[in-house]
Coordinates of C-alpha atoms and ligand atoms in Angstrom, one line a residue:
M1 CA 25.3 2.1 40.2
T2 CA 24.7 5.8 39.6
V3 CA 21.6 7.0 37.7
N4 CA 23.8 7.7 34.7
E5 CA 25.4 4.3 34.8
E6 CA 22.0 2.7 34.7
L7 CA 21.5 4.3 31.3
N8 CA 25.1 3.8 30.1
P9 CA 24.7 1.3 27.2
F10 CA 28.1 -0.2 27.9
V11 CA 27.3 -0.8 31.6
I12 CA 24.0 -2.4 30.4
A13 CA 25.9 -4.6 27.9
Q14 CA 28.4 -5.7 30.5
T15 CA 25.7 -6.4 33.1
Q16 CA 23.8 -8.5 30.5
L17 CA 27.0 -10.5 29.8
D18 CA 27.6 -10.9 33.6
T19 CA 24.1 -12.5 34.0
A20 CA 24.8 -15.0 31.3
A21 CA 28.4 -15.7 32.4
E22 CA 27.1 -16.6 35.9
I23 CA 24.5 -19.0 34.5
M24 CA 27.1 -20.5 32.2
Q25 CA 29.7 -20.6 34.9
L26 CA 32.2 -19.0 32.5
E27 CA 35.7 -19.1 33.8
P28 CA 36.8 -15.8 35.3
A29 CA 39.6 -14.9 32.8
L30 CA 37.3 -15.6 29.8
H31 CA 34.5 -13.6 31.4
E32 CA 36.8 -10.6 32.0
L33 CA 38.2 -10.8 28.4
L34 CA 34.6 -10.7 27.0
R35 CA 33.7 -7.7 29.1
W36 CA 36.0 -5.4 27.2
P37 CA 36.8 -4.4 23.6
I38 CA 40.0 -6.0 22.3
R39 CA 41.0 -2.6 20.8
E40 CA 39.6 0.8 19.9
L41 CA 40.8 3.8 17.9
H42 CA 39.8 7.4 18.7
V43 CA 40.3 9.9 15.9
T44 CA 40.1 13.7 15.4
L45 CA 39.0 14.9 12.0
P46 CA 39.5 18.4 10.6
V47 CA 36.9 19.0 7.9
K48 CA 36.6 22.0 5.5
M49 CA 33.0 23.3 5.7
D50 CA 31.1 25.0 2.9
D51 CA 31.6 28.5 4.4
G52 CA 35.4 28.1 4.2
S53 CA 35.8 27.4 8.0
T54 CA 37.4 24.2 9.4
E55 CA 35.4 22.2 11.9
I56 CA 37.0 19.6 14.1
F57 CA 35.0 16.3 14.6
H58 CA 35.7 13.4 16.9
G59 CA 35.1 9.7 15.9
F60 CA 35.7 6.2 17.1
R61 CA 36.1 2.7 15.9
V62 CA 35.8 -0.2 18.4
Q63 CA 36.8 -3.7 17.5
Y64 CA 35.2 -5.7 20.3
N65 CA 36.2 -9.3 19.6
D66 CA 37.6 -11.0 16.5
A67 CA 38.0 -14.6 17.8
R68 CA 35.3 -15.9 15.3
G69 CA 36.4 -13.7 12.3
P70 CA 37.0 -10.1 11.1
T71 CA 35.1 -7.6 13.2
K72 CA 31.9 -6.2 11.6
G73 CA 29.6 -3.5 12.6
G74 CA 27.8 -0.3 11.6
L75 CA 28.9 3.3 11.7
R76 CA 26.7 6.0 13.2
F77 CA 26.7 9.8 12.7
H78 CA 25.0 11.2 15.7
P79 CA 25.4 14.5 17.8
H80 CA 25.2 12.5 21.1
E81 CA 27.5 9.7 20.1
T82 CA 29.7 8.5 23.0
I83 CA 32.6 6.0 23.2
D84 CA 30.5 3.9 25.6
T85 CA 27.6 3.7 23.2
V86 CA 30.0 2.6 20.5
R87 CA 31.5 0.0 22.9
A88 CA 28.1 -1.4 23.8
L89 CA 27.1 -1.5 20.1
A90 CA 30.3 -3.3 19.3
A91 CA 29.7 -5.8 22.1
W92 CA 26.2 -6.5 20.8
M93 CA 27.6 -6.9 17.3
T94 CA 29.9 -9.6 18.7
W95 CA 26.9 -11.5 20.2
K96 CA 24.8 -10.8 17.1
T97 CA 27.2 -12.4 14.5
S98 CA 27.7 -15.3 17.0
V99 CA 24.0 -15.9 17.6
M100 CA 23.5 -16.0 13.8
D101 CA 26.5 -18.3 13.5
I102 CA 28.2 -16.3 10.8
P103 CA 32.0 -16.3 10.8
L104 CA 32.6 -12.7 11.9
G105 CA 33.4 -10.8 15.1
G106 CA 31.9 -7.6 16.3
G107 CA 32.8 -3.9 16.0
K108 CA 31.2 -0.5 15.7
G109 CA 32.1 3.1 14.8
G110 CA 30.7 6.5 15.3
I111 CA 31.3 10.2 14.6
I112 CA 30.0 12.9 16.8
C113 CA 28.2 15.2 14.3
N114 CA 24.7 16.3 13.3
P115 CA 24.3 15.1 9.7
K116 CA 20.9 16.9 9.5
V117 CA 22.6 20.3 9.3
M118 CA 25.5 19.3 7.0
S119 CA 25.5 19.6 3.2
P120 CA 26.2 16.6 1.0
G121 CA 29.7 18.0 0.3
E122 CA 30.4 18.4 4.0
L123 CA 29.2 14.8 4.7
E124 CA 31.4 13.5 1.9
R125 CA 34.5 15.3 3.3
L126 CA 33.7 14.0 6.8
S127 CA 33.2 10.4 5.5
R128 CA 36.5 10.5 3.6
A129 CA 38.4 12.1 6.6
Y130 CA 37.1 9.3 8.8
I131 CA 38.5 6.6 6.4
R132 CA 41.8 8.4 6.1
Q133 CA 42.3 7.9 9.8
V134 CA 40.4 4.6 10.5
G135 CA 41.2 3.0 7.2
R136 CA 44.5 1.7 8.6
I137 CA 42.6 -0.8 10.8
L138 CA 39.9 -1.7 8.3
G139 CA 40.0 -4.4 5.6
E140 CA 37.9 -7.3 4.4
D141 CA 39.9 -9.6 6.6
M142 CA 40.2 -7.2 9.5
D143 CA 37.1 -5.0 10.2
V144 CA 34.2 -4.2 7.9
P145 CA 31.9 -1.2 8.6
A146 CA 28.2 -0.8 7.4
P147 CA 25.5 1.8 7.7
D148 CA 23.6 2.5 11.0
V149 CA 21.8 5.5 12.4
Y150 CA 22.0 8.5 10.0
T151 CA 24.5 6.8 7.6
T152 CA 23.5 5.7 4.1
P153 CA 24.6 3.7 1.1
Q154 CA 26.0 6.9 -0.4
I155 CA 28.2 7.4 2.7
M156 CA 29.3 3.8 2.3
A157 CA 30.2 4.5 -1.3
W158 CA 32.4 7.5 -0.5
M159 CA 34.1 5.5 2.2
M160 CA 34.7 2.6 0.0
D161 CA 36.2 4.9 -2.6
E162 CA 38.5 6.6 -0.2
Y163 CA 39.7 3.2 1.1
A164 CA 40.4 2.1 -2.6
F165 CA 42.6 5.3 -3.1
M166 CA 44.5 4.4 0.1
R167 CA 45.1 0.9 -1.0
G168 CA 45.6 1.6 -4.7
H169 CA 43.0 -0.8 -5.8
N170 CA 39.3 -1.6 -5.5
V171 CA 38.3 -3.4 -2.3
P172 CA 34.5 -3.7 -2.4
G173 CA 34.4 -6.0 0.6
V174 CA 35.8 -3.4 3.0
I175 CA 32.4 -2.0 3.6
T176 CA 28.8 -3.3 3.3
G177 CA 25.5 -1.6 2.7
K178 CA 26.9 -0.2 -0.6
P179 CA 24.7 0.9 -3.4
L180 CA 23.9 -2.0 -5.8
P181 CA 26.1 -0.7 -8.7
L182 CA 29.1 -0.7 -6.4
G183 CA 28.8 -4.2 -5.2
G184 CA 25.9 -4.0 -2.8
S185 CA 23.7 -7.0 -2.2
A186 CA 20.2 -7.4 -3.4
G187 CA 17.9 -7.4 -0.3
R188 CA 20.3 -5.4 2.0
G189 CA 18.0 -2.4 2.2
D190 CA 15.1 -4.1 4.0
A191 CA 17.1 -6.9 5.6
T192 CA 17.0 -5.7 9.2
A193 CA 13.3 -5.3 9.2
R194 CA 12.7 -8.5 7.2
G195 CA 14.8 -10.5 9.6
G196 CA 12.7 -9.0 12.5
M197 CA 9.5 -10.0 10.8
Y198 CA 10.7 -13.6 10.4
C199 CA 11.5 -13.6 14.1
I200 CA 8.0 -12.2 15.0
R201 CA 6.5 -15.0 12.8
E202 CA 8.4 -17.6 14.8
A203 CA 7.6 -16.1 18.1
A204 CA 3.9 -15.7 17.3
Q205 CA 3.8 -19.4 16.2
Q206 CA 5.4 -20.4 19.5
L207 CA 3.0 -18.2 21.5
G208 CA -0.1 -19.3 19.5
I209 CA -0.8 -15.7 18.4
K210 CA -2.3 -15.0 15.0
T211 CA -0.4 -12.2 13.2
E212 CA -3.1 -11.7 10.6
G213 CA -4.9 -8.5 11.7
A214 CA -2.7 -8.1 14.8
T215 CA -1.8 -4.4 15.6
M216 CA 1.7 -3.1 15.4
A217 CA 3.2 0.2 16.6
I218 CA 6.6 1.3 15.4
Q219 CA 8.9 3.7 17.3
G220 CA 11.5 5.3 14.9
F221 CA 10.6 5.7 11.3
G222 CA 14.0 5.4 9.6
N223 CA 15.5 2.5 7.6
A224 CA 14.5 -0.2 10.1
G225 CA 11.1 1.3 11.0
Q226 CA 9.9 2.1 7.5
Y227 CA 10.7 -1.3 6.1
A228 CA 9.0 -2.9 9.1
A229 CA 5.9 -0.8 8.3
V230 CA 5.8 -2.2 4.8
L231 CA 6.9 -5.8 5.5
G232 CA 4.8 -6.3 8.6
P233 CA 1.6 -6.2 6.6
A234 CA 3.1 -7.9 3.6
L235 CA 4.7 -10.9 5.4
L236 CA 2.6 -11.2 8.5
G237 CA -0.7 -9.5 7.7
V238 CA -0.3 -7.2 10.7
K239 CA -2.0 -3.7 10.8
I240 CA 0.3 -0.7 11.4
V241 CA -1.6 1.6 13.8
A242 CA 1.1 4.0 15.0
A243 CA 4.6 5.3 14.1
S244 CA 6.9 8.0 15.4
D245 CA 10.2 9.7 14.8
S246 CA 12.4 12.2 16.6
K247 CA 9.7 15.0 15.9
G248 CA 6.7 13.1 17.3
G249 CA 4.2 10.3 16.6
I250 CA 0.9 9.5 14.9
Y251 CA -1.9 7.0 15.7
N252 CA -5.0 5.6 14.0
P253 CA -6.5 2.5 15.6
Q254 CA -8.1 1.6 12.3
G255 CA -4.7 1.2 10.7
L256 CA -2.7 3.4 8.3
D257 CA -1.2 3.1 4.8
P258 CA 2.6 2.5 5.2
D259 CA 3.5 3.6 1.7
A260 CA 1.6 6.8 2.0
L261 CA 3.2 7.4 5.4
I262 CA 6.7 6.9 3.9
A263 CA 5.9 9.3 1.1
H264 CA 4.6 11.9 3.7
K265 CA 7.9 11.5 5.6
A266 CA 9.9 11.9 2.5
D267 CA 8.0 15.1 1.6
T268 CA 7.9 16.7 5.1
G269 CA 10.8 15.1 6.9
S270 CA 8.5 13.6 9.6
V271 CA 5.6 11.3 10.2
V272 CA 3.9 14.2 12.1
N273 CA 0.7 15.6 10.6
F274 CA 0.0 12.5 8.5
A275 CA -3.6 12.8 7.3
G276 CA -6.3 10.8 9.2
T277 CA -4.2 10.2 12.3
D278 CA -4.1 11.7 15.8
A279 CA -0.9 13.2 17.2
I280 CA 0.8 11.2 20.0
T281 CA 4.1 11.5 21.8
N282 CA 6.9 8.9 21.6
E283 CA 6.1 8.0 25.2
E284 CA 2.4 7.4 24.3
L285 CA 3.3 5.3 21.4
L286 CA 5.2 2.9 23.5
E287 CA 2.3 2.5 25.9
L288 CA -0.4 1.9 23.3
D289 CA -2.7 -1.1 23.6
V290 CA -1.2 -3.0 20.6
N291 CA -0.2 -6.6 20.0
I292 CA 3.3 -6.0 18.7
L293 CA 5.6 -3.1 19.7
V294 CA 8.6 -2.5 17.5
P295 CA 11.2 -0.2 19.1
A296 CA 13.2 0.9 16.0
A297 CA 14.8 4.2 17.1
L298 CA 17.6 4.4 19.7
E299 CA 18.7 2.9 23.0
N300 CA 17.1 3.4 26.4
Q301 CA 13.5 4.0 25.2
I302 CA 11.8 1.4 27.5
T303 CA 12.8 2.2 31.0
A304 CA 11.7 1.6 34.6
D305 CA 9.5 4.7 34.2
N306 CA 7.3 3.3 31.4
A307 CA 7.9 -0.5 31.4
T308 CA 4.9 -1.2 33.6
N309 CA 2.6 0.6 31.1
I310 CA 3.7 -1.5 28.1
K311 CA 0.7 -3.4 26.9
A312 CA 2.1 -5.2 23.8
K313 CA 2.4 -9.0 23.9
I314 CA 5.6 -9.0 21.8
S315 CA 8.4 -6.4 21.9
A316 CA 10.4 -6.9 18.7
E317 CA 13.6 -4.9 19.2
L318 CA 14.8 -3.7 15.8
A319 CA 16.8 -1.0 17.6
N320 CA 19.9 -1.8 19.6
G321 CA 19.5 -1.5 23.3
P322 CA 16.0 0.0 23.5
T323 CA 15.3 -1.7 26.9
T324 CA 17.1 -0.8 30.1
L325 CA 18.1 -3.6 32.6
E326 CA 15.3 -2.7 35.1
A327 CA 12.7 -2.4 32.3
D328 CA 13.8 -5.8 30.9
Q329 CA 13.0 -7.4 34.3
I330 CA 9.6 -5.6 34.5
L331 CA 8.6 -6.6 31.0
H332 CA 9.6 -10.2 31.6
E333 CA 7.6 -10.3 34.9
N334 CA 4.6 -8.9 33.1
G335 CA 4.7 -11.6 30.4
V336 CA 5.8 -9.4 27.5
Y337 CA 7.7 -11.7 25.1
I338 CA 10.9 -9.9 24.1
L339 CA 12.7 -10.6 20.8
P340 CA 16.1 -9.3 22.0
D341 CA 17.9 -6.8 19.8
F342 CA 20.9 -8.8 18.7
L343 CA 18.7 -11.6 17.5
C344 CA 15.7 -9.6 16.2
N345 CA 17.7 -7.0 14.2
A346 CA 20.4 -9.4 13.0
G347 CA 19.0 -9.5 9.4
G348 CA 21.0 -6.5 8.5
V349 CA 24.4 -8.0 9.4
T350 CA 23.4 -11.3 7.9
V351 CA 22.8 -9.8 4.5
S352 CA 25.9 -7.7 5.0
Y353 CA 27.8 -10.9 5.4
F354 CA 26.1 -12.2 2.2
E355 CA 27.3 -9.0 0.6
Q356 CA 30.9 -9.7 1.7
V357 CA 30.6 -13.3 0.3
Q358 CA 29.3 -12.0 -3.0
N359 CA 32.1 -9.4 -3.2
A360 CA 34.7 -12.1 -2.5
Y361 CA 33.3 -14.2 -5.3
G362 CA 32.6 -11.4 -7.7
Y363 CA 29.3 -13.1 -8.4
Y364 CA 25.9 -11.7 -7.3
W365 CA 22.7 -13.5 -6.1
K366 CA 19.1 -12.7 -7.0
E367 CA 16.9 -11.1 -4.3
A368 CA 14.8 -14.2 -3.9
Q369 CA 18.0 -16.2 -3.0
V370 CA 19.0 -13.6 -0.4
H371 CA 15.5 -13.7 1.2
E372 CA 15.5 -17.5 1.3
L373 CA 19.0 -17.7 2.9
L374 CA 18.1 -14.9 5.4
N375 CA 14.9 -16.8 6.3
E376 CA 16.9 -20.0 7.0
K377 CA 19.5 -18.2 9.1
M378 CA 16.9 -16.2 11.2
T379 CA 14.7 -19.2 11.8
A380 CA 17.6 -21.3 12.9
A381 CA 18.9 -18.6 15.2
F382 CA 15.4 -18.0 16.7
Q383 CA 15.0 -21.8 17.3
S384 CA 18.4 -22.1 19.0
V385 CA 17.6 -19.2 21.3
A386 CA 14.1 -20.5 22.1
Q387 CA 15.4 -24.0 22.8
T388 CA 18.1 -22.6 25.1
A389 CA 15.5 -20.5 26.9
K390 CA 13.6 -23.7 27.6
E391 CA 16.6 -25.7 28.6
Y392 CA 18.0 -23.1 31.1
Q393 CA 14.5 -21.7 32.1
V394 CA 15.6 -18.2 31.3
N395 CA 14.2 -15.3 29.2
N396 CA 15.1 -14.9 25.5
R397 CA 17.7 -12.2 26.1
V398 CA 19.6 -14.3 28.6
A399 CA 19.2 -17.3 26.3
A400 CA 20.6 -15.4 23.3
Y401 CA 23.6 -14.4 25.4
I402 CA 24.2 -18.0 26.4
V403 CA 24.2 -19.2 22.8
A404 CA 26.3 -16.3 21.5
V405 CA 28.8 -16.0 24.4
G406 CA 29.2 -19.8 24.3
R407 CA 30.4 -19.7 20.7
V408 CA 32.7 -16.7 21.2
A409 CA 34.2 -18.3 24.4
E410 CA 34.8 -21.6 22.5
A411 CA 36.7 -19.7 19.7
C412 CA 38.8 -17.8 22.3
K413 CA 39.7 -21.0 24.0
L414 CA 40.5 -22.8 20.7
R415 CA 42.8 -19.9 19.8
G416 CA 44.6 -20.4 23.1
W417 CA 43.8 -16.9 24.3
V418 CA 42.6 -18.1 27.7
Ligands
LIG501 P1 17.8 5.7 10.8 O1 18.7 6.8 11.0 O2 17.4 5.3 9.4 O3 16.4 6.0 11.6 C1 16.3 6.3 12.9 C2 14.9 6.8 13.2 O4 14.7 7.0 14.6 C3 14.6 8.2 12.5 O5 13.3 8.1 12.0 C4 14.6 9.1 13.7 O6 13.8 10.3 13.5 C5 14.1 8.2 14.8 N1 14.4 8.7 16.1 C6 15.5 9.2 16.6 N2 15.4 9.5 17.9 C7 14.1 9.2 18.2 C8 13.4 9.2 19.4 N3 13.9 9.7 20.6 N4 12.1 8.8 19.4 C9 11.6 8.3 18.3 N5 12.2 8.2 17.1 C10 13.5 8.6 17.1 O7 18.4 4.5 11.6 P2 18.1 2.9 11.4 O8 19.2 2.4 10.6 O9 16.7 2.7 11.1 O10 18.4 2.4 12.9 C11 17.4 2.4 14.0 C12 17.8 1.4 15.0 O11 18.0 0.1 14.5 C13 19.2 1.8 15.7 O12 19.1 1.3 17.1 C14 20.1 0.9 14.9 O13 21.3 0.6 15.7 C15 19.3 -0.3 14.7 N6 19.7 -1.2 13.6 C16 19.7 -0.8 12.3 C17 20.2 -1.6 11.4 C18 20.1 -1.3 9.9 O14 20.4 -2.1 9.1 N7 19.7 -0.1 9.5 C19 20.6 -2.9 11.7 C20 20.6 -3.3 13.0 C21 20.1 -2.4 14.0

């Protein structure tokens, strides 16, 4: 494996699968089928910019496996997006919907762009251009996108609207994470972080750790990270002591006020320079002496270079793929309890699934109902992973793979694919 390959998220996803496949003694054809996306579409998008020029963007949609149901997965706008990142994220979506036992497969999409330097008009034209190309393989019974890094409910609304024009009628269930007036679900906004907090609650109970007063550091202060900062104290009684974003981090061992920090980020565009805190780097944040670490930024943040310095008891992976293969092994050997990404951050897709169900019924649930159903689903998924970890004597990540891959493999077999 070359150095680059070690950090290639798709190589990581395939290697994680290989480990589970070996333990499960998955038959070779089934194993090979599950190592690859079923299909993918690469698109080139000309977009008129505000200055009158035309810029050409490149995008992808990967449908990894649909044996258990229509593919489902977020859409990223990121300057460093690659097809292999999208493939890895699509694979993780497949395992995520499966570990949660919801009747969906896994997919993911991405556009190589820097939304931070684009105007709302340019973003709208790019979003609509993407749907004009990718819409042909989307549908409530085919493939359903959702928001992810640097995409928002407004972007979902434009995309849903473009798709409705293509089809000639409204199809709210074609995309989730929509604004509430367009058929979004109550409770979708904070669902990823909320699901993660339910997982931490279960893990802490199992480990005999009290969450009340426990310290938490959050890397990445976007959708997932900001809600974790609010819900951690609200649901678990933890104290947020550090947070970071792409511009840097801040730390106060006495704790900080999450709402004030969110307001500061809204005003200034970053957590940096938040009053009453010390400046730290992203690397320093990961290595802080805290009880709970929440990676909520991007992939490959905990690597062989820093894993030995991680002091947290629990690493709750709200981000997808934050831990490299080598780092995973080091954390495990050092007794760090990992809540693996596709379990820990599955709250988002679970409420997205609730959104699809509500769209199909044309009947909408109250927020409290969404929270209760999410709690049930997350707790059940955590327990099945924890039980499998015990049964097979493996770590949580491998256990989550065994549960998820087992269900997808069974569906492939029942369909007669292998
Ligand atoms: P977001 O765009 O809202 O926020 C991302 C945050 O990470 C931003 O604050 C950004 O400044 C920060 N960031 C970027 N690069 C960083 C770096 N090198 N170091 C520290 N911070 C950095 O995205 P999000 O929706 O919160 O997603 C974050 C992670 O959670 C991603 O891995 C995503 O795939 C995963 N996730 C999100 C959801 C969801 O519902 N939003 C669901 C499942 C998984």
